[in-house]
PDB file of C-alpha atoms in Angstrom:
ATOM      1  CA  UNK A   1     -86.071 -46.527  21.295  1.00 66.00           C
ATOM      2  CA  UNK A   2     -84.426 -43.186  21.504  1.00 77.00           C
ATOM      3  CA  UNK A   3     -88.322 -41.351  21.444  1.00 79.00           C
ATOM      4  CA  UNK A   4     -88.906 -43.929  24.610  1.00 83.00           C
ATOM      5  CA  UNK A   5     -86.177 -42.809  26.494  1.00 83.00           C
ATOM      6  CA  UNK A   6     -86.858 -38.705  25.623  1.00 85.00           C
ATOM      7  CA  UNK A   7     -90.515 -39.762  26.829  1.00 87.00           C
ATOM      8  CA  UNK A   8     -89.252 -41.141  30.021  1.00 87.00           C
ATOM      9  CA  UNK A   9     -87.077 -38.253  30.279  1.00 87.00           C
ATOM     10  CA  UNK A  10     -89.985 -36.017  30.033  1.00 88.00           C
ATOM     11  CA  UNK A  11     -92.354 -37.779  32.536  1.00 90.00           C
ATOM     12  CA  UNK A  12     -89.139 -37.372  35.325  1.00 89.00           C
ATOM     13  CA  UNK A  13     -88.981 -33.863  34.482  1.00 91.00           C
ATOM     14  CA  UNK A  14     -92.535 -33.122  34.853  1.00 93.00           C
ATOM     15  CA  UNK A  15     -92.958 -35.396  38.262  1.00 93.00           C
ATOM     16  CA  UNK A  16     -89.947 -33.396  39.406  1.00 93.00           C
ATOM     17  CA  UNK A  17     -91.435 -30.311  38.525  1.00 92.00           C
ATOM     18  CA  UNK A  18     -94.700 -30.664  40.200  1.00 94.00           C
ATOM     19  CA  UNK A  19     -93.022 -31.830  43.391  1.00 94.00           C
ATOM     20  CA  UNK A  20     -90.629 -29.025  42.967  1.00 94.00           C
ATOM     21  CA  UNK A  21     -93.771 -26.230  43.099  1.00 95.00           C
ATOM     22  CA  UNK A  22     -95.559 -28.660  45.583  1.00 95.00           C
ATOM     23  CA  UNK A  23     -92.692 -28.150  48.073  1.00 93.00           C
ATOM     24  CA  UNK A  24     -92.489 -24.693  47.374  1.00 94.00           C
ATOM     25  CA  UNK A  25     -96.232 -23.626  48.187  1.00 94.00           C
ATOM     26  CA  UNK A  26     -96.306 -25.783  51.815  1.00 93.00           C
ATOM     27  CA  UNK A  27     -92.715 -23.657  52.377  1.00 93.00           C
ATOM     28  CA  UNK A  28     -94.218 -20.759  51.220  1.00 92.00           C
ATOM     29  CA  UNK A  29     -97.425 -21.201  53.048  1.00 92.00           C
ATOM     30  CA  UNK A  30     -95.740 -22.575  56.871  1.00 93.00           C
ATOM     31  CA  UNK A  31     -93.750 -19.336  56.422  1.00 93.00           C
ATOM     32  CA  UNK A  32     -96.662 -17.312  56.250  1.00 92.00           C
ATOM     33  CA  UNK A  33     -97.917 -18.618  59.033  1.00 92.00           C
ATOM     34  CA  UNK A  34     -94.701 -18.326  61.269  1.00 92.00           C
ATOM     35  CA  UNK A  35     -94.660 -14.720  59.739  1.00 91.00           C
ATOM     36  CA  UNK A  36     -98.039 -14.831  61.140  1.00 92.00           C
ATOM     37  CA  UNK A  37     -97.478 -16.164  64.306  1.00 90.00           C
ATOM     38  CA  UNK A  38     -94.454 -13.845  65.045  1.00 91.00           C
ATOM     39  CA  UNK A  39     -96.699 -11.135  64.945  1.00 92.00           C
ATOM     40  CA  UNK A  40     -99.475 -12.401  66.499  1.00 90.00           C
ATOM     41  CA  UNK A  41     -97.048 -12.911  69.698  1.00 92.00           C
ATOM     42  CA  UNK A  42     -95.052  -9.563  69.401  1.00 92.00           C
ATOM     43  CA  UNK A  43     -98.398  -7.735  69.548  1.00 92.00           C
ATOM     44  CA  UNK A  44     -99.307  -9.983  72.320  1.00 92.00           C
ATOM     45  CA  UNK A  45     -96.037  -9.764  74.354  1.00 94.00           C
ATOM     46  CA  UNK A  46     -96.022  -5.816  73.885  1.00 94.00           C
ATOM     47  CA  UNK A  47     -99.201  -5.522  75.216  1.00 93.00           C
ATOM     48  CA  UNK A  48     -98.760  -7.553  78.382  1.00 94.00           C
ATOM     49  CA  UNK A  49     -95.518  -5.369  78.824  1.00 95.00           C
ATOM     50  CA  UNK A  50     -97.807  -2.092  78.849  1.00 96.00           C
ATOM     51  CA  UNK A  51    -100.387  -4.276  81.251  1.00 96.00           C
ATOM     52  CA  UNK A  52     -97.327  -4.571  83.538  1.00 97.00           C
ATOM     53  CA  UNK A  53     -96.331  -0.983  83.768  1.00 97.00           C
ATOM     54  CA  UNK A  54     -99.648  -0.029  84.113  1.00 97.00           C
ATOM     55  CA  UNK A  55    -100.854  -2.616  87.241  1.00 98.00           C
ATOM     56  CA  UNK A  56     -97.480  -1.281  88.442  1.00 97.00           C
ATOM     57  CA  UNK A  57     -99.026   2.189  88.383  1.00 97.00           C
ATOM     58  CA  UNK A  58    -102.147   0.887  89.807  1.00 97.00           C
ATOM     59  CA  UNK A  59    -100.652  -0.371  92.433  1.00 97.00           C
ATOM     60  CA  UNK A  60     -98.260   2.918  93.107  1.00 97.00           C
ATOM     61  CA  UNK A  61    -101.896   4.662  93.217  1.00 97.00           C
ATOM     62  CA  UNK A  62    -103.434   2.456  95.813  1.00 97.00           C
ATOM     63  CA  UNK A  63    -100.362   2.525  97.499  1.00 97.00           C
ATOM     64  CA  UNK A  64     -99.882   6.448  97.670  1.00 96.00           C
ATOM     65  CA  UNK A  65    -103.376   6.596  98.797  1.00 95.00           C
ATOM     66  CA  UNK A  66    -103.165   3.921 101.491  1.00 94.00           C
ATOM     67  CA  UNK A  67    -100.084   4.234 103.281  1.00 94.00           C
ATOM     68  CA  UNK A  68     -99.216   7.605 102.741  1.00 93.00           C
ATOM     69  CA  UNK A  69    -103.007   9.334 102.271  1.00 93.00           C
ATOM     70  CA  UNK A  70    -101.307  11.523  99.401  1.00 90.00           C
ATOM     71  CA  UNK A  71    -104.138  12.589  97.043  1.00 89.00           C
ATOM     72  CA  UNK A  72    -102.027  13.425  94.602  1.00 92.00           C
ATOM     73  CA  UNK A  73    -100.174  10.819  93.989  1.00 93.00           C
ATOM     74  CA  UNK A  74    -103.256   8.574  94.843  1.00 93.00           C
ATOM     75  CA  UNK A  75    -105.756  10.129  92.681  1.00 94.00           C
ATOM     76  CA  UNK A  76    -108.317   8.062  92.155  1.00 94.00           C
ATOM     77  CA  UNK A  77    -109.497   9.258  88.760  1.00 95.00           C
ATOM     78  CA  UNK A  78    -106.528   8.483  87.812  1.00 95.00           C
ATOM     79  CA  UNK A  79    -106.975   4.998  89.308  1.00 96.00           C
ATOM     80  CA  UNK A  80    -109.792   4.975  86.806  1.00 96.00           C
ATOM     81  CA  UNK A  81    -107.807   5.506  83.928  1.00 96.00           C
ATOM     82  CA  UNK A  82    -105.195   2.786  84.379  1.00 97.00           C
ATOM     83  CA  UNK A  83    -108.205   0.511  85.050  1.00 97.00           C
ATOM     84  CA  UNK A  84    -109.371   1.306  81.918  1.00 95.00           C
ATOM     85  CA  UNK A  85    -106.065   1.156  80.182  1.00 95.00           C
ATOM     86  CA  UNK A  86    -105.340  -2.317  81.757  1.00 95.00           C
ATOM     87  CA  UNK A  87    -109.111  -3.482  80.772  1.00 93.00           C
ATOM     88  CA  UNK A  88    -108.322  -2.282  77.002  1.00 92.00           C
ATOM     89  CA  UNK A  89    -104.911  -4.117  76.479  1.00 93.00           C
ATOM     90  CA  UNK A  90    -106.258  -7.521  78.146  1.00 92.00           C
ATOM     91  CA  UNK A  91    -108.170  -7.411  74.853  1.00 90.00           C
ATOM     92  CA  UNK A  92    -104.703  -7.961  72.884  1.00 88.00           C
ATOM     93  CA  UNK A  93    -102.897  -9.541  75.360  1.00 86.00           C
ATOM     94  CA  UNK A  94    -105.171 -12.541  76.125  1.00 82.00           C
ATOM     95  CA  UNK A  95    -107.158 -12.631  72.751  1.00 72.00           C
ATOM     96  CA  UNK A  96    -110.230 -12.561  74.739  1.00 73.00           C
ATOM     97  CA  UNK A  97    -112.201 -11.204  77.491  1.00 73.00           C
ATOM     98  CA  UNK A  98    -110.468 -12.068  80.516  1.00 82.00           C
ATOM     99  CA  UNK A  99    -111.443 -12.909  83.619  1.00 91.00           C
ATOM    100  CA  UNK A 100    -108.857 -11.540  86.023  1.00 92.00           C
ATOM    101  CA  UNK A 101    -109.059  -7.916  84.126  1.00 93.00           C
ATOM    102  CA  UNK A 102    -113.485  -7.921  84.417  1.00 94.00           C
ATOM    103  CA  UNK A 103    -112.701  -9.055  88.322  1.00 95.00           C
ATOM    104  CA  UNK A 104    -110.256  -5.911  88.452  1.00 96.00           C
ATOM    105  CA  UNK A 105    -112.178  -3.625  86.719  1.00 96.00           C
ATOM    106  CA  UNK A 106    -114.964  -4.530  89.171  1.00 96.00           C
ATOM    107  CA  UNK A 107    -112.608  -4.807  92.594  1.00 97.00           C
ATOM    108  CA  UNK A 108    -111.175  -1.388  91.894  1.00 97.00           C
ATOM    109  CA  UNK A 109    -115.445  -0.236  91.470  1.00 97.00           C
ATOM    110  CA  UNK A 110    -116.148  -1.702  94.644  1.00 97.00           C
ATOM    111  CA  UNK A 111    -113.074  -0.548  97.076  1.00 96.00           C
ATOM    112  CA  UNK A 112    -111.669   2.599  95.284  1.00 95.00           C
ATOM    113  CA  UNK A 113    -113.481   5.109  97.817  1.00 95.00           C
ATOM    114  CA  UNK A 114    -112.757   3.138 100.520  1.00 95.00           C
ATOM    115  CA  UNK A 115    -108.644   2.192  99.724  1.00 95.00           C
ATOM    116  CA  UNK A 116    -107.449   5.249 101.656  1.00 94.00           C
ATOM    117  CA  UNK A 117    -108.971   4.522 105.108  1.00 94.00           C
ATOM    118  CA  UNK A 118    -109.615   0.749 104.745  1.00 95.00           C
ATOM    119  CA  UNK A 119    -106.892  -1.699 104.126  1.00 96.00           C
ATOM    120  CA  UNK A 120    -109.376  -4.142 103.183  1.00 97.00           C
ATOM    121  CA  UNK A 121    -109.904  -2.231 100.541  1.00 96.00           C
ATOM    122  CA  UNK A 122    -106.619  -1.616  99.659  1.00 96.00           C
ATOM    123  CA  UNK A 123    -105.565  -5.481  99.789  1.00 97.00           C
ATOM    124  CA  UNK A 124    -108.547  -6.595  97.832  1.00 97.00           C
ATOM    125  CA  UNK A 125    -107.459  -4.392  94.917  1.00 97.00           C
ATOM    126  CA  UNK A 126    -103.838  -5.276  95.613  1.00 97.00           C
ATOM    127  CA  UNK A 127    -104.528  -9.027  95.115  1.00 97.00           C
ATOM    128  CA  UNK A 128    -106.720  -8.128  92.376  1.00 97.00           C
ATOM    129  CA  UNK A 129    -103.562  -6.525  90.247  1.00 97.00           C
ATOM    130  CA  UNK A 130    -101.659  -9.476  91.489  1.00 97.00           C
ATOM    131  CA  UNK A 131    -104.087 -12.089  90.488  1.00 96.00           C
ATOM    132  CA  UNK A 132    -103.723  -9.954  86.706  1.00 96.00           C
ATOM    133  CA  UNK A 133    -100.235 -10.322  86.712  1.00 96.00           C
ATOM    134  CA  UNK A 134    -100.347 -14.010  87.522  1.00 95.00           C
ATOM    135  CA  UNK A 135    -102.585 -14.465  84.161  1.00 94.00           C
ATOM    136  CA  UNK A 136    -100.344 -12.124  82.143  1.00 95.00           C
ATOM    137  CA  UNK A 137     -97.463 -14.596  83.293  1.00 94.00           C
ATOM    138  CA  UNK A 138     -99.237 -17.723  81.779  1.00 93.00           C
ATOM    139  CA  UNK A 139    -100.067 -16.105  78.632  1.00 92.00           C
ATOM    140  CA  UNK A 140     -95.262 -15.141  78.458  1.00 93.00           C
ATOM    141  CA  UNK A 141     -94.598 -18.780  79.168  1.00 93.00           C
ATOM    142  CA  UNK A 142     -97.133 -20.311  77.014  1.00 90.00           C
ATOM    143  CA  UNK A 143     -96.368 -18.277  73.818  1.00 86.00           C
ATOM    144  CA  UNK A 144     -94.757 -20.311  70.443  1.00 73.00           C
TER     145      UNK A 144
END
């Protein structure tokens, strides 16, 4: 009777044990992925950050050169860089190739010669930056 009951005993143990590691691995391994996660969307929200400081700078550029024909301050080549900057990050930011960045990158190609005497020009890359920071936007608001 008394080898019965240790028996018994035993078996409750060793269920309890093997639920005890069971829940222990899918805590471990759901904070792994929330570790996982976390980073996946700090990387993503610093990089839209830097995306909006530098469409902010594209647009001071466009802006210098438009309204106020400064060619310093609305340097073209250095137009080119913050393209290239903003067509870099959208990389991290969106976890693909995005649209709105290629359709930038190919606005700012088309109208950058032009922005200075041509508001068409100017506008079209304008709403190009804005139509980036629209996207960026989604990406904030739909993070976990």
């Amino acid at each position: 009777m008394e080898t019965e009951n240790i028996t018994k005993r035993l078996k409750v143990y060793q269920i309890t044990s093997i639920i005890t590691i069971l829940f222990t691995l899918v805590g471990f391994s759901y904070n792994v992925y929330r570790l996982e996660q976390s980073e996946i969307n700090s990387n993503i929200r610093t990089s839209s950050f830097e995306m909006l400081k530098e469409l902010a700078n594209l647009e001071q550029i466009v802006y210098a050169s438009h309204y106020e024909k400064d060619d310093k301050d609305g340097n073209p080549r250095t137009g080119w860089v913050k393209v290239g900057i903003i067509t870099d990050l959208s990389l991290i930011c969106f976890q693909e190739k995005n649209m709105q960045t290629q359709i930038l990158h190919t606005t700012w190609k088309n109208n950058w010669a032009t922005m200075k005497d041509n508001r068409e020009s100017a506008n079209n890359i304008v709403n190009s930056i804005d139509n980036v920071r629209i996207k960026i936007r989604e990406v904030l608001k739909n993070l976990n």
